[in-house]
Coordinates of C-alpha atoms in Angstrom, one line a residue:
M1 CA -0.3 0.0 0.0
E2 CA 1.4 3.2 -1.0
L3 CA 1.5 6.2 1.5
Q4 CA 0.0 9.6 0.6
S5 CA 1.1 12.5 1.7
E6 CA -2.0 13.6 3.5
T7 CA -2.0 14.5 6.8
I8 CA -3.8 11.9 9.3
L9 CA -6.6 13.9 10.5
D10 CA -9.3 11.4 10.1
L11 CA -9.6 8.0 11.8
K12 CA -10.2 6.0 9.0
A13 CA -6.8 6.8 7.6
F14 CA -5.1 5.9 10.9
N15 CA -6.8 2.8 11.0
R16 CA -5.5 1.8 7.6
L17 CA -1.9 2.7 8.7
F18 CA -2.3 0.7 12.1
G19 CA -3.3 -2.3 10.2
E20 CA -0.6 -2.0 8.0
Y21 CA 2.3 -1.5 10.8
Q22 CA 1.0 -2.9 13.9
Q23 CA 2.2 -6.3 13.6
R24 CA 5.6 -5.3 12.3
F25 CA 6.0 -2.7 15.1
I26 CA 5.0 -5.8 17.5
R27 CA 7.7 -8.1 16.1
F28 CA 10.1 -5.3 16.0
A29 CA 9.5 -4.2 19.9
G30 CA 9.5 -8.2 20.6
T31 CA 13.2 -8.6 19.3
Y32 CA 14.0 -6.3 22.2
V33 CA 11.6 -6.7 24.8
S34 CA 11.0 -10.6 24.8
D35 CA 7.8 -10.6 26.1
A36 CA 4.7 -10.3 23.5
A37 CA 2.1 -8.8 25.8
T38 CA 4.3 -6.1 26.6
A39 CA 5.9 -5.5 22.8
E40 CA 1.8 -5.5 22.4
D41 CA 1.5 -2.7 25.2
I42 CA 4.4 -0.6 23.8
V43 CA 2.9 -0.6 20.4
M44 CA -0.3 0.4 21.3
E45 CA 0.9 3.2 23.6
S46 CA 2.9 4.1 20.5
F47 CA -0.1 4.5 17.7
M48 CA -2.0 6.2 20.4
A49 CA 1.0 8.7 21.2
A50 CA 1.2 9.3 17.2
W51 CA -2.3 9.6 17.3
E52 CA -2.0 12.5 19.2
K53 CA 0.3 14.1 16.8
R54 CA -1.9 13.4 14.2
D55 CA -2.5 17.2 12.9
M56 CA 1.5 17.7 12.4
L57 CA 1.9 13.9 10.3
S58 CA 1.6 13.1 6.8
A59 CA 1.1 9.6 5.7
S60 CA 4.3 9.1 5.1
A61 CA 6.0 10.6 8.4
F62 CA 3.5 8.5 10.3
P63 CA 5.4 5.0 10.3
P64 CA 8.9 6.8 11.1
Y65 CA 7.4 8.7 13.8
A66 CA 5.3 5.7 15.4
L67 CA 8.2 3.6 15.2
T68 CA 10.5 6.1 17.2
I69 CA 8.3 6.1 19.8
V70 CA 8.3 2.3 19.9
K71 CA 12.3 2.7 19.9
N72 CA 12.0 4.8 22.9
K73 CA 9.5 2.9 25.0
C74 CA 11.4 -0.1 24.3
L75 CA 14.6 1.5 25.4
N76 CA 12.8 2.8 28.5
H77 CA 11.4 -0.9 29.4
L78 CA 15.1 -2.1 28.8
R79 CA 16.7 0.9 31.1
S80 CA 13.8 -0.1 33.7
Q81 CA 14.6 -3.9 33.6
G82 CA 18.2 -3.2 34.4
V83 CA 17.5 -1.2 37.6
R84 CA 15.2 -4.0 38.8
L85 CA 18.0 -6.4 38.1
R86 CA 20.6 -4.2 39.7
A87 CA 18.6 -4.1 42.6
A88 CA 17.8 -7.5 42.8
E89 CA 21.7 -8.2 42.5
D90 CA 22.4 -5.8 45.3
I91 CA 19.8 -7.4 47.5
H92 CA 21.5 -10.8 46.6
S93 CA 25.0 -9.6 47.3
H94 CA 24.3 -8.1 50.6
G95 CA 22.3 -11.5 51.5
A96 CA 25.6 -13.2 50.7
R97 CA 27.8 -10.9 52.5
M98 CA 25.3 -11.3 55.4
L99 CA 25.3 -15.3 55.1
R100 CA 29.3 -15.0 54.9
T101 CA 29.3 -12.7 58.2
R102 CA 27.2 -15.3 60.3
I103 CA 29.3 -18.2 58.9
S104 CA 32.6 -16.2 59.9
T105 CA 31.2 -15.4 63.2
L106 CA 29.9 -18.7 63.8
E107 CA 33.3 -20.1 63.2
A108 CA 34.7 -17.5 65.2
C109 CA 32.9 -18.8 67.9
N110 CA 34.6 -20.6 71.2
P111 CA 32.1 -22.4 73.5
E112 CA 34.6 -22.0 76.1
E113 CA 34.5 -18.2 76.0
L114 CA 30.6 -18.5 76.4
F115 CA 30.8 -20.3 79.9
S116 CA 34.2 -18.0 80.7
E117 CA 34.4 -17.3 84.5
E118 CA 33.5 -13.7 84.0
A119 CA 30.0 -14.4 82.8
R120 CA 29.2 -17.2 85.5
R121 CA 30.3 -14.9 88.0
L122 CA 28.0 -12.1 86.8
V123 CA 24.8 -14.8 86.5
N124 CA 26.0 -15.5 90.2
E125 CA 25.9 -11.8 91.6
T126 CA 23.1 -10.8 89.8
L127 CA 21.2 -14.0 91.2
D128 CA 22.2 -13.5 94.9
R129 CA 20.6 -9.9 94.2
L130 CA 17.5 -11.4 93.1
P131 CA 14.5 -11.4 95.6
E132 CA 14.2 -14.9 97.2
K133 CA 11.2 -15.5 95.4
T134 CA 12.0 -14.5 92.0
R135 CA 15.8 -16.5 92.5
A136 CA 14.0 -19.5 93.7
I137 CA 11.7 -19.6 90.4
F138 CA 14.2 -18.6 88.0
I139 CA 16.6 -21.3 89.7
R140 CA 13.9 -24.0 89.3
S141 CA 12.7 -23.1 85.4
R142 CA 16.5 -22.5 84.2
F143 CA 18.5 -24.6 86.2
D144 CA 16.5 -27.4 87.4
G145 CA 14.6 -27.6 84.0
K146 CA 11.2 -27.6 85.7
S147 CA 8.1 -26.6 83.7
Y148 CA 6.1 -23.5 85.1
K149 CA 3.2 -25.5 86.2
E150 CA 5.8 -27.8 88.3
I151 CA 7.1 -24.7 90.0
A152 CA 3.7 -23.5 90.6
A153 CA 2.7 -26.6 92.5
E154 CA 5.8 -26.7 94.1
M155 CA 6.0 -22.8 95.5
G156 CA 2.0 -22.5 96.0
V157 CA 1.8 -19.8 93.3
T158 CA 0.1 -19.5 90.0
V159 CA 1.5 -20.3 86.4
K160 CA 1.2 -16.6 85.7
S161 CA 3.3 -15.7 88.7
V162 CA 5.9 -18.0 87.5
E163 CA 5.9 -16.4 84.2
F164 CA 5.9 -13.1 85.7
E165 CA 9.1 -13.9 87.7
V166 CA 11.0 -15.8 85.2
S167 CA 10.5 -12.7 83.1
K168 CA 11.6 -10.4 85.7
A169 CA 14.9 -12.4 86.4
M170 CA 15.6 -12.3 82.6
K171 CA 15.5 -8.6 82.0
I172 CA 17.7 -8.2 84.5
L173 CA 20.2 -10.6 83.3
R174 CA 19.8 -9.2 80.0
V175 CA 21.3 -5.9 81.1
V176 CA 24.0 -7.6 83.2
L177 CA 24.9 -9.7 80.3
K178 CA 25.0 -7.5 77.4
D179 CA 28.3 -8.1 76.8
Y180 CA 27.9 -12.0 76.7
L181 CA 24.7 -12.1 74.6
A182 CA 25.8 -15.1 72.9
Y183 CA 26.4 -16.9 76.0
F184 CA 23.0 -15.7 77.7
I185 CA 21.3 -17.1 74.8
F186 CA 23.0 -20.4 74.7
W187 CA 22.6 -21.0 78.7
F188 CA 19.2 -19.4 79.1
Y189 CA 17.6 -20.5 76.4
I190 CA 19.1 -23.6 75.1
N191 CA 19.1 -25.1 78.8

C-alpha cells in the first residue's frame, strides 16, 4: 500500500496505517523486550502517542514517527528492567555478605569463652541480688529444668506468677549480660 502525503486527520487513515504497521512494530518491539504482551502494549501506546500528533504528521511521516516512539518505549522498558535487575543483584549481594558474616562469626565462636568465668560470676552475683522468690523460681526454671506448672505447684503460686518472675529475672540478666549475649542465649534458652 502506497503512503500518501495526506495528514492523518481522520480515523480511517489512522486505522489503515495501524492495520498495516501494527504487527511489524510488535515483532520489532518483541525482539527487544522478549515479551509479546509487553511488545503489544508498547506498540499500542506508541500508536496512541502518534495519534495525538496526527495534525502534524503526514501519512508518510507516520510510520517512522510511530516506530521512533516504539524504539524509545522499548529503551525505557529495558532500562527499567536493568534497574530492577541491579537492585535484585544488590539485594542478593547483601544477602551473600550477611551469610558470609554469620558463617565467619559462627566459625570464630569459641564455646569455652561462652562459659567464661566472668560471665558465670556475673550471673551468680545477679542471681544473689534477686528477691528470694524470683531467684528460687528462676533457678527451678532455668537450672533445674522444671516447667512453670511444676514450679507453681511446688511453690503454691499461679503459673502466671511463675511466668512473671522468670520474665523479671530474664530482663535483669539481659542488662547485666549485654556483653555476653551469646552466652546468655545459649545458657538460658537452650538449657
